[in-house]
Amino acid sequence: MSGSINTINISTPINKDILKSLRAGDNVLLTGTIYTARDAAHKRFMGCIDRGESLPLSLDSQIIYYCGPTPPTPKRCIGSAGPTTSSRMDRCAPYILRKTGLAAMIGKGGRGVDVINSIKECGAVYFAATGGAGALISSCIKSSHIICYEDLGPEAVYKFEVEALPLTVAVDSLGNDLYVLGPQEYLSQKSR
């Protein structure tokens, strides 16, 4: 984690070399396609993989956003679209990372050791979105439509086209964890 603020513009499709260059604490503006998936969709993904079936969408080199959006508002294609707590997907995330080629995840809060180890193993990245900022985040979403699992309501898998979505690298491809490094840096500066 560096002492200066570094903002990096990245676009999808995600290039693995770009992911490797990101470091915990980097600020990112993401533009392109991302997919939403929460608990219920993750369970269905795992069921498909276990049965040897194809997923309803390819997750190879894609980004999953842990989000269950609210219905569209009169002026936007989607309502509030804030992140959900990522640890709810920790049971599924290592398996999905290893089996699908998923490039990155977006959510809020820390991740478990197994997820961080899988991120390192797969060269993936975990981005944090600001919790409580669902209305702000929705202003970055330029289009939205359901891809699959419509019966899940807000937990259906949506395809979002986003523009300059503000994120922070929370766990980089080396396993550096902002949720550990941030407090350590704060305490070291405080003791000076």
mmCIF file with all atom_site columns, C-alpha atoms in Angstrom:
data_model
loop_
_atom_site.group_PDB
_atom_site.id
_atom_site.type_symbol
_atom_site.label_atom_id
_atom_site.label_alt_id
_atom_site.label_comp_id
_atom_site.label_asym_id
_atom_site.label_entity_id
_atom_site.label_seq_id
_atom_site.pdbx_PDB_ins_code
_atom_site.Cartn_x
_atom_site.Cartn_y
_atom_site.Cartn_z
_atom_site.occupancy
_atom_site.B_iso_or_equiv
_atom_site.pdbx_formal_charge
_atom_site.auth_seq_id
_atom_site.auth_comp_id
_atom_site.auth_asym_id
_atom_site.auth_atom_id
_atom_site.pdbx_PDB_model_num
ATOM 1   C CA . MET A 1 1   ? 0.000   0.000   0.000   1.00 0.00 ? 1   MET A CA 1
ATOM 2   C CA . SER A 1 2   ? 1.456   3.321   -1.005  1.00 0.00 ? 2   SER A CA 1
ATOM 3   C CA . GLY A 1 3   ? 1.170   6.603   0.851   1.00 0.00 ? 3   GLY A CA 1
ATOM 4   C CA . SER A 1 4   ? -0.042  8.507   -2.213  1.00 0.00 ? 4   SER A CA 1
ATOM 5   C CA . ILE A 1 5   ? -3.413  8.208   -3.890  1.00 0.00 ? 5   ILE A CA 1
ATOM 6   C CA . ASN A 1 6   ? -3.218  6.511   -7.262  1.00 0.00 ? 6   ASN A CA 1
ATOM 7   C CA . THR A 1 7   ? -6.289  6.484   -9.535  1.00 0.00 ? 7   THR A CA 1
ATOM 8   C CA . ILE A 1 8   ? -6.238  4.078   -12.447 1.00 0.00 ? 8   ILE A CA 1
ATOM 9   C CA . ASN A 1 9   ? -8.753  3.890   -15.292 1.00 0.00 ? 9   ASN A CA 1
ATOM 10  C CA . ILE A 1 10  ? -9.471  0.319   -16.374 1.00 0.00 ? 10  ILE A CA 1
ATOM 11  C CA . SER A 1 11  ? -11.908 -1.137  -18.874 1.00 0.00 ? 11  SER A CA 1
ATOM 12  C CA . THR A 1 12  ? -13.429 -4.497  -19.562 1.00 0.00 ? 12  THR A CA 1
ATOM 13  C CA . PRO A 1 13  ? -12.660 -6.972  -20.932 1.00 0.00 ? 13  PRO A CA 1
ATOM 14  C CA . ILE A 1 14  ? -10.118 -7.168  -18.147 1.00 0.00 ? 14  ILE A CA 1
ATOM 15  C CA . ASN A 1 15  ? -6.518  -7.813  -19.073 1.00 0.00 ? 15  ASN A CA 1
ATOM 16  C CA . LYS A 1 16  ? -4.803  -10.103 -16.526 1.00 0.00 ? 16  LYS A CA 1
ATOM 17  C CA . ASP A 1 17  ? -1.585  -8.059  -16.842 1.00 0.00 ? 17  ASP A CA 1
ATOM 18  C CA . ILE A 1 18  ? -3.468  -4.966  -15.698 1.00 0.00 ? 18  ILE A CA 1
ATOM 19  C CA . LEU A 1 19  ? -4.863  -6.907  -12.738 1.00 0.00 ? 19  LEU A CA 1
ATOM 20  C CA . LYS A 1 20  ? -1.327  -7.972  -11.812 1.00 0.00 ? 20  LYS A CA 1
ATOM 21  C CA . SER A 1 21  ? -0.205  -4.335  -11.783 1.00 0.00 ? 21  SER A CA 1
ATOM 22  C CA . LEU A 1 22  ? -2.892  -3.215  -9.317  1.00 0.00 ? 22  LEU A CA 1
ATOM 23  C CA . ARG A 1 23  ? -1.997  -2.919  -5.635  1.00 0.00 ? 23  ARG A CA 1
ATOM 24  C CA . ALA A 1 24  ? -4.103  -2.897  -2.506  1.00 0.00 ? 24  ALA A CA 1
ATOM 25  C CA . GLY A 1 25  ? -5.169  0.694   -1.867  1.00 0.00 ? 25  GLY A CA 1
ATOM 26  C CA . ASP A 1 26  ? -5.200  1.758   -5.531  1.00 0.00 ? 26  ASP A CA 1
ATOM 27  C CA . ASN A 1 27  ? -8.289  3.710   -6.549  1.00 0.00 ? 27  ASN A CA 1
ATOM 28  C CA . VAL A 1 28  ? -9.844  2.532   -9.790  1.00 0.00 ? 28  VAL A CA 1
ATOM 29  C CA . LEU A 1 29  ? -12.441 3.916   -12.176 1.00 0.00 ? 29  LEU A CA 1
ATOM 30  C CA . LEU A 1 30  ? -13.958 0.941   -13.996 1.00 0.00 ? 30  LEU A CA 1
ATOM 31  C CA . THR A 1 31  ? -15.715 1.206   -17.351 1.00 0.00 ? 31  THR A CA 1
ATOM 32  C CA . GLY A 1 32  ? -17.342 -1.655  -19.241 1.00 0.00 ? 32  GLY A CA 1
ATOM 33  C CA . THR A 1 33  ? -19.382 -4.776  -18.566 1.00 0.00 ? 33  THR A CA 1
ATOM 34  C CA . ILE A 1 34  ? -19.864 -6.336  -15.143 1.00 0.00 ? 34  ILE A CA 1
ATOM 35  C CA . TYR A 1 35  ? -22.323 -8.940  -13.874 1.00 0.00 ? 35  TYR A CA 1
ATOM 36  C CA . THR A 1 36  ? -24.182 -9.055  -10.584 1.00 0.00 ? 36  THR A CA 1
ATOM 37  C CA . ALA A 1 37  ? -24.424 -12.237 -8.521  1.00 0.00 ? 37  ALA A CA 1
ATOM 38  C CA . ARG A 1 38  ? -25.273 -12.803 -4.892  1.00 0.00 ? 38  ARG A CA 1
ATOM 39  C CA . ASP A 1 39  ? -25.749 -15.824 -2.645  1.00 0.00 ? 39  ASP A CA 1
ATOM 40  C CA . ALA A 1 40  ? -28.519 -17.603 -4.551  1.00 0.00 ? 40  ALA A CA 1
ATOM 41  C CA . ALA A 1 41  ? -26.860 -17.148 -7.965  1.00 0.00 ? 41  ALA A CA 1
ATOM 42  C CA . HIS A 1 42  ? -23.546 -18.416 -6.572  1.00 0.00 ? 42  HIS A CA 1
ATOM 43  C CA . LYS A 1 43  ? -25.263 -21.571 -5.315  1.00 0.00 ? 43  LYS A CA 1
ATOM 44  C CA . ARG A 1 44  ? -26.760 -22.125 -8.764  1.00 0.00 ? 44  ARG A CA 1
ATOM 45  C CA . PHE A 1 45  ? -23.381 -21.541 -10.439 1.00 0.00 ? 45  PHE A CA 1
ATOM 46  C CA . MET A 1 46  ? -21.818 -24.149 -8.145  1.00 0.00 ? 46  MET A CA 1
ATOM 47  C CA . GLY A 1 47  ? -24.630 -26.609 -8.924  1.00 0.00 ? 47  GLY A CA 1
ATOM 48  C CA . CYS A 1 48  ? -24.058 -26.195 -12.678 1.00 0.00 ? 48  CYS A CA 1
ATOM 49  C CA . ILE A 1 49  ? -20.322 -26.729 -12.288 1.00 0.00 ? 49  ILE A CA 1
ATOM 50  C CA . ASP A 1 50  ? -20.820 -29.797 -10.059 1.00 0.00 ? 50  ASP A CA 1
ATOM 51  C CA . ARG A 1 51  ? -23.207 -31.353 -12.602 1.00 0.00 ? 51  ARG A CA 1
ATOM 52  C CA . GLY A 1 52  ? -20.800 -30.652 -15.476 1.00 0.00 ? 52  GLY A CA 1
ATOM 53  C CA . GLU A 1 53  ? -23.249 -28.211 -17.081 1.00 0.00 ? 53  GLU A CA 1
ATOM 54  C CA . SER A 1 54  ? -22.335 -24.947 -18.754 1.00 0.00 ? 54  SER A CA 1
ATOM 55  C CA . LEU A 1 55  ? -23.076 -21.794 -16.802 1.00 0.00 ? 55  LEU A CA 1
ATOM 56  C CA . PRO A 1 56  ? -25.729 -19.506 -18.320 1.00 0.00 ? 56  PRO A CA 1
ATOM 57  C CA . LEU A 1 57  ? -22.912 -17.017 -18.982 1.00 0.00 ? 57  LEU A CA 1
ATOM 58  C CA . SER A 1 58  ? -19.155 -17.303 -19.271 1.00 0.00 ? 58  SER A CA 1
ATOM 59  C CA . LEU A 1 59  ? -17.362 -15.921 -16.218 1.00 0.00 ? 59  LEU A CA 1
ATOM 60  C CA . ASP A 1 60  ? -13.929 -16.257 -17.822 1.00 0.00 ? 60  ASP A CA 1
ATOM 61  C CA . SER A 1 61  ? -12.098 -12.915 -17.440 1.00 0.00 ? 61  SER A CA 1
ATOM 62  C CA . GLN A 1 62  ? -15.310 -11.297 -16.135 1.00 0.00 ? 62  GLN A CA 1
ATOM 63  C CA . ILE A 1 63  ? -16.146 -9.280  -13.026 1.00 0.00 ? 63  ILE A CA 1
ATOM 64  C CA . ILE A 1 64  ? -18.902 -10.201 -10.579 1.00 0.00 ? 64  ILE A CA 1
ATOM 65  C CA . TYR A 1 65  ? -20.456 -7.433  -8.508  1.00 0.00 ? 65  TYR A CA 1
ATOM 66  C CA . TYR A 1 66  ? -22.074 -8.610  -5.278  1.00 0.00 ? 66  TYR A CA 1
ATOM 67  C CA . CYS A 1 67  ? -25.212 -6.537  -5.664  1.00 0.00 ? 67  CYS A CA 1
ATOM 68  C CA . GLY A 1 68  ? -28.980 -6.936  -5.625  1.00 0.00 ? 68  GLY A CA 1
ATOM 69  C CA . PRO A 1 69  ? -30.248 -3.768  -7.315  1.00 0.00 ? 69  PRO A CA 1
ATOM 70  C CA . THR A 1 70  ? -33.585 -2.145  -6.687  1.00 0.00 ? 70  THR A CA 1
ATOM 71  C CA . PRO A 1 71  ? -36.040 -1.453  -9.555  1.00 0.00 ? 71  PRO A CA 1
ATOM 72  C CA . PRO A 1 72  ? -35.304 1.359   -12.033 1.00 0.00 ? 72  PRO A CA 1
ATOM 73  C CA . THR A 1 73  ? -36.133 4.948   -11.164 1.00 0.00 ? 73  THR A CA 1
ATOM 74  C CA . PRO A 1 74  ? -37.730 7.395   -13.646 1.00 0.00 ? 74  PRO A CA 1
ATOM 75  C CA . LYS A 1 75  ? -34.348 8.912   -14.527 1.00 0.00 ? 75  LYS A CA 1
ATOM 76  C CA . ARG A 1 76  ? -32.090 5.838   -14.332 1.00 0.00 ? 76  ARG A CA 1
ATOM 77  C CA . CYS A 1 77  ? -31.907 2.328   -15.774 1.00 0.00 ? 77  CYS A CA 1
ATOM 78  C CA . ILE A 1 78  ? -31.611 0.883   -12.246 1.00 0.00 ? 78  ILE A CA 1
ATOM 79  C CA . GLY A 1 79  ? -32.416 1.948   -8.715  1.00 0.00 ? 79  GLY A CA 1
ATOM 80  C CA . SER A 1 80  ? -29.996 1.758   -5.826  1.00 0.00 ? 80  SER A CA 1
ATOM 81  C CA . ALA A 1 81  ? -27.141 -0.613  -6.641  1.00 0.00 ? 81  ALA A CA 1
ATOM 82  C CA . GLY A 1 82  ? -24.898 -0.736  -3.593  1.00 0.00 ? 82  GLY A CA 1
ATOM 83  C CA . PRO A 1 83  ? -22.594 -3.621  -2.709  1.00 0.00 ? 83  PRO A CA 1
ATOM 84  C CA . THR A 1 84  ? -23.607 -6.445  -0.420  1.00 0.00 ? 84  THR A CA 1
ATOM 85  C CA . THR A 1 85  ? -21.314 -7.944  2.213   1.00 0.00 ? 85  THR A CA 1
ATOM 86  C CA . SER A 1 86  ? -18.780 -10.071 0.358   1.00 0.00 ? 86  SER A CA 1
ATOM 87  C CA . SER A 1 87  ? -18.137 -12.575 3.139   1.00 0.00 ? 87  SER A CA 1
ATOM 88  C CA . ARG A 1 88  ? -21.584 -14.031 2.336   1.00 0.00 ? 88  ARG A CA 1
ATOM 89  C CA . MET A 1 89  ? -20.027 -15.404 -0.878  1.00 0.00 ? 89  MET A CA 1
ATOM 90  C CA . ASP A 1 90  ? -16.811 -16.647 0.769   1.00 0.00 ? 90  ASP A CA 1
ATOM 91  C CA . ARG A 1 91  ? -18.020 -20.247 0.827   1.00 0.00 ? 91  ARG A CA 1
ATOM 92  C CA . CYS A 1 92  ? -18.488 -20.228 -2.971  1.00 0.00 ? 92  CYS A CA 1
ATOM 93  C CA . ALA A 1 93  ? -15.847 -17.758 -4.184  1.00 0.00 ? 93  ALA A CA 1
ATOM 94  C CA . PRO A 1 94  ? -12.737 -20.003 -4.111  1.00 0.00 ? 94  PRO A CA 1
ATOM 95  C CA . TYR A 1 95  ? -14.516 -22.742 -6.074  1.00 0.00 ? 95  TYR A CA 1
ATOM 96  C CA . ILE A 1 96  ? -15.903 -20.302 -8.632  1.00 0.00 ? 96  ILE A CA 1
ATOM 97  C CA . LEU A 1 97  ? -12.547 -18.541 -9.044  1.00 0.00 ? 97  LEU A CA 1
ATOM 98  C CA . ARG A 1 98  ? -10.743 -21.841 -9.670  1.00 0.00 ? 98  ARG A CA 1
ATOM 99  C CA . LYS A 1 99  ? -13.382 -23.353 -11.981 1.00 0.00 ? 99  LYS A CA 1
ATOM 100 C CA . THR A 1 100 ? -14.464 -20.407 -14.147 1.00 0.00 ? 100 THR A CA 1
ATOM 101 C CA . GLY A 1 101 ? -11.529 -18.047 -14.749 1.00 0.00 ? 101 GLY A CA 1
ATOM 102 C CA . LEU A 1 102 ? -13.334 -15.183 -13.007 1.00 0.00 ? 102 LEU A CA 1
ATOM 103 C CA . ALA A 1 103 ? -11.039 -12.136 -13.057 1.00 0.00 ? 103 ALA A CA 1
ATOM 104 C CA . ALA A 1 104 ? -12.400 -9.967  -10.259 1.00 0.00 ? 104 ALA A CA 1
ATOM 105 C CA . MET A 1 105 ? -15.102 -9.473  -7.655  1.00 0.00 ? 105 MET A CA 1
ATOM 106 C CA . ILE A 1 106 ? -16.646 -6.283  -6.298  1.00 0.00 ? 106 ILE A CA 1
ATOM 107 C CA . GLY A 1 107 ? -18.268 -6.021  -2.886  1.00 0.00 ? 107 GLY A CA 1
ATOM 108 C CA . LYS A 1 108 ? -17.779 -4.588  0.566   1.00 0.00 ? 108 LYS A CA 1
ATOM 109 C CA . GLY A 1 109 ? -15.934 -5.819  3.619   1.00 0.00 ? 109 GLY A CA 1
ATOM 110 C CA . GLY A 1 110 ? -13.063 -8.197  4.192   1.00 0.00 ? 110 GLY A CA 1
ATOM 111 C CA . ARG A 1 111 ? -12.595 -11.669 2.727   1.00 0.00 ? 111 ARG A CA 1
ATOM 112 C CA . GLY A 1 112 ? -11.645 -14.944 4.344   1.00 0.00 ? 112 GLY A CA 1
ATOM 113 C CA . VAL A 1 113 ? -8.253  -16.631 4.094   1.00 0.00 ? 113 VAL A CA 1
ATOM 114 C CA . ASP A 1 114 ? -9.472  -19.230 1.570   1.00 0.00 ? 114 ASP A CA 1
ATOM 115 C CA . VAL A 1 115 ? -10.751 -16.489 -0.739  1.00 0.00 ? 115 VAL A CA 1
ATOM 116 C CA . ILE A 1 116 ? -7.502  -14.512 -0.477  1.00 0.00 ? 116 ILE A CA 1
ATOM 117 C CA . ASN A 1 117 ? -5.471  -17.644 -1.227  1.00 0.00 ? 117 ASN A CA 1
ATOM 118 C CA . SER A 1 118 ? -7.673  -18.333 -4.274  1.00 0.00 ? 118 SER A CA 1
ATOM 119 C CA . ILE A 1 119 ? -7.260  -14.740 -5.451  1.00 0.00 ? 119 ILE A CA 1
ATOM 120 C CA . LYS A 1 120 ? -3.479  -15.208 -5.323  1.00 0.00 ? 120 LYS A CA 1
ATOM 121 C CA . GLU A 1 121 ? -3.622  -18.625 -6.992  1.00 0.00 ? 121 GLU A CA 1
ATOM 122 C CA . CYS A 1 122 ? -5.834  -17.366 -9.831  1.00 0.00 ? 122 CYS A CA 1
ATOM 123 C CA . GLY A 1 123 ? -4.273  -13.907 -10.284 1.00 0.00 ? 123 GLY A CA 1
ATOM 124 C CA . ALA A 1 124 ? -7.621  -12.270 -9.565  1.00 0.00 ? 124 ALA A CA 1
ATOM 125 C CA . VAL A 1 125 ? -8.490  -9.064  -7.690  1.00 0.00 ? 125 VAL A CA 1
ATOM 126 C CA . TYR A 1 126 ? -11.115 -8.077  -5.141  1.00 0.00 ? 126 TYR A CA 1
ATOM 127 C CA . PHE A 1 127 ? -12.422 -4.519  -5.406  1.00 0.00 ? 127 PHE A CA 1
ATOM 128 C CA . ALA A 1 128 ? -14.317 -2.706  -2.660  1.00 0.00 ? 128 ALA A CA 1
ATOM 129 C CA . ALA A 1 129 ? -17.220 -0.428  -3.502  1.00 0.00 ? 129 ALA A CA 1
ATOM 130 C CA . THR A 1 130 ? -18.420 2.104   -0.967  1.00 0.00 ? 130 THR A CA 1
ATOM 131 C CA . GLY A 1 131 ? -21.199 0.711   1.205   1.00 0.00 ? 131 GLY A CA 1
ATOM 132 C CA . GLY A 1 132 ? -24.167 3.014   1.683   1.00 0.00 ? 132 GLY A CA 1
ATOM 133 C CA . ALA A 1 133 ? -23.560 4.717   -1.666  1.00 0.00 ? 133 ALA A CA 1
ATOM 134 C CA . GLY A 1 134 ? -26.035 2.722   -3.771  1.00 0.00 ? 134 GLY A CA 1
ATOM 135 C CA . ALA A 1 135 ? -27.616 5.814   -5.354  1.00 0.00 ? 135 ALA A CA 1
ATOM 136 C CA . LEU A 1 136 ? -24.211 7.236   -6.309  1.00 0.00 ? 136 LEU A CA 1
ATOM 137 C CA . ILE A 1 137 ? -23.109 3.898   -7.735  1.00 0.00 ? 137 ILE A CA 1
ATOM 138 C CA . SER A 1 138 ? -26.312 3.620   -9.795  1.00 0.00 ? 138 SER A CA 1
ATOM 139 C CA . SER A 1 139 ? -25.390 6.903   -11.530 1.00 0.00 ? 139 SER A CA 1
ATOM 140 C CA . CYS A 1 140 ? -22.388 5.041   -13.012 1.00 0.00 ? 140 CYS A CA 1
ATOM 141 C CA . ILE A 1 141 ? -24.605 2.286   -14.463 1.00 0.00 ? 141 ILE A CA 1
ATOM 142 C CA . LYS A 1 142 ? -25.556 3.189   -18.029 1.00 0.00 ? 142 LYS A CA 1
ATOM 143 C CA . SER A 1 143 ? -27.549 0.067   -18.911 1.00 0.00 ? 143 SER A CA 1
ATOM 144 C CA . SER A 1 144 ? -28.935 -2.923  -17.054 1.00 0.00 ? 144 SER A CA 1
ATOM 145 C CA . HIS A 1 145 ? -30.733 -6.102  -17.990 1.00 0.00 ? 145 HIS A CA 1
ATOM 146 C CA . ILE A 1 146 ? -31.261 -9.545  -16.514 1.00 0.00 ? 146 ILE A CA 1
ATOM 147 C CA . ILE A 1 147 ? -29.100 -12.301 -17.985 1.00 0.00 ? 147 ILE A CA 1
ATOM 148 C CA . CYS A 1 148 ? -30.420 -15.291 -16.021 1.00 0.00 ? 148 CYS A CA 1
ATOM 149 C CA . TYR A 1 149 ? -32.209 -16.519 -12.898 1.00 0.00 ? 149 TYR A CA 1
ATOM 150 C CA . GLU A 1 150 ? -34.996 -13.950 -13.215 1.00 0.00 ? 150 GLU A CA 1
ATOM 151 C CA . ASP A 1 151 ? -37.001 -15.934 -10.656 1.00 0.00 ? 151 ASP A CA 1
ATOM 152 C CA . LEU A 1 152 ? -34.534 -14.740 -7.995  1.00 0.00 ? 152 LEU A CA 1
ATOM 153 C CA . GLY A 1 153 ? -35.847 -11.170 -8.215  1.00 0.00 ? 153 GLY A CA 1
ATOM 154 C CA . PRO A 1 154 ? -33.148 -8.724  -7.064  1.00 0.00 ? 154 PRO A CA 1
ATOM 155 C CA . GLU A 1 155 ? -30.737 -11.664 -6.793  1.00 0.00 ? 155 GLU A CA 1
ATOM 156 C CA . ALA A 1 156 ? -31.071 -12.431 -10.518 1.00 0.00 ? 156 ALA A CA 1
ATOM 157 C CA . VAL A 1 157 ? -27.879 -12.071 -12.540 1.00 0.00 ? 157 VAL A CA 1
ATOM 158 C CA . TYR A 1 158 ? -27.824 -8.662  -14.213 1.00 0.00 ? 158 TYR A CA 1
ATOM 159 C CA . LYS A 1 159 ? -25.483 -7.363  -16.878 1.00 0.00 ? 159 LYS A CA 1
ATOM 160 C CA . PHE A 1 160 ? -24.445 -3.777  -16.149 1.00 0.00 ? 160 PHE A CA 1
ATOM 161 C CA . GLU A 1 161 ? -22.613 -1.413  -18.460 1.00 0.00 ? 161 GLU A CA 1
ATOM 162 C CA . VAL A 1 162 ? -20.768 0.944   -16.143 1.00 0.00 ? 162 VAL A CA 1
ATOM 163 C CA . GLU A 1 163 ? -18.845 4.152   -16.684 1.00 0.00 ? 163 GLU A CA 1
ATOM 164 C CA . ALA A 1 164 ? -16.169 5.390   -14.264 1.00 0.00 ? 164 ALA A CA 1
ATOM 165 C CA . LEU A 1 165 ? -17.405 3.204   -11.406 1.00 0.00 ? 165 LEU A CA 1
ATOM 166 C CA . PRO A 1 166 ? -15.254 4.210   -8.382  1.00 0.00 ? 166 PRO A CA 1
ATOM 167 C CA . LEU A 1 167 ? -13.618 1.240   -6.649  1.00 0.00 ? 167 LEU A CA 1
ATOM 168 C CA . THR A 1 168 ? -10.669 0.541   -4.387  1.00 0.00 ? 168 THR A CA 1
ATOM 169 C CA . VAL A 1 169 ? -8.392  -2.474  -4.729  1.00 0.00 ? 169 VAL A CA 1
ATOM 170 C CA . ALA A 1 170 ? -9.074  -4.290  -1.466  1.00 0.00 ? 170 ALA A CA 1
ATOM 171 C CA . VAL A 1 171 ? -7.120  -7.496  -2.205  1.00 0.00 ? 171 VAL A CA 1
ATOM 172 C CA . ASP A 1 172 ? -4.600  -7.493  -5.021  1.00 0.00 ? 172 ASP A CA 1
ATOM 173 C CA . SER A 1 173 ? -3.375  -10.468 -7.060  1.00 0.00 ? 173 SER A CA 1
ATOM 174 C CA . LEU A 1 174 ? -0.472  -10.945 -4.629  1.00 0.00 ? 174 LEU A CA 1
ATOM 175 C CA . GLY A 1 175 ? -2.877  -11.344 -1.712  1.00 0.00 ? 175 GLY A CA 1
ATOM 176 C CA . ASN A 1 176 ? -2.138  -7.967  -0.139  1.00 0.00 ? 176 ASN A CA 1
ATOM 177 C CA . ASP A 1 177 ? -5.249  -7.119  1.894   1.00 0.00 ? 177 ASP A CA 1
ATOM 178 C CA . LEU A 1 178 ? -6.221  -3.472  2.418   1.00 0.00 ? 178 LEU A CA 1
ATOM 179 C CA . TYR A 1 179 ? -8.345  -4.496  5.414   1.00 0.00 ? 179 TYR A CA 1
ATOM 180 C CA . VAL A 1 180 ? -5.107  -5.613  7.105   1.00 0.00 ? 180 VAL A CA 1
ATOM 181 C CA . LEU A 1 181 ? -2.644  -3.120  5.598   1.00 0.00 ? 181 LEU A CA 1
ATOM 182 C CA . GLY A 1 182 ? -4.777  -0.006  6.196   1.00 0.00 ? 182 GLY A CA 1
ATOM 183 C CA . PRO A 1 183 ? -4.994  -0.385  9.982   1.00 0.00 ? 183 PRO A CA 1
ATOM 184 C CA . GLN A 1 184 ? -1.304  -1.341  10.142  1.00 0.00 ? 184 GLN A CA 1
ATOM 185 C CA . GLU A 1 185 ? -0.306  1.800   8.232   1.00 0.00 ? 185 GLU A CA 1
ATOM 186 C CA . TYR A 1 186 ? -2.576  3.947   10.404  1.00 0.00 ? 186 TYR A CA 1
ATOM 187 C CA . LEU A 1 187 ? -1.078  2.552   13.614  1.00 0.00 ? 187 LEU A CA 1
ATOM 188 C CA . SER A 1 188 ? 2.490   2.988   12.354  1.00 0.00 ? 188 SER A CA 1
ATOM 189 C CA . GLN A 1 189 ? 1.817   6.650   11.464  1.00 0.00 ? 189 GLN A CA 1
ATOM 190 C CA . LYS A 1 190 ? 0.057   7.268   14.757  1.00 0.00 ? 190 LYS A CA 1
ATOM 191 C CA . SER A 1 191 ? 3.037   5.963   16.745  1.00 0.00 ? 191 SER A CA 1
ATOM 192 C CA . ARG A 1 192 ? 5.504   8.343   15.040  1.00 0.00 ? 192 ARG A CA 1
#
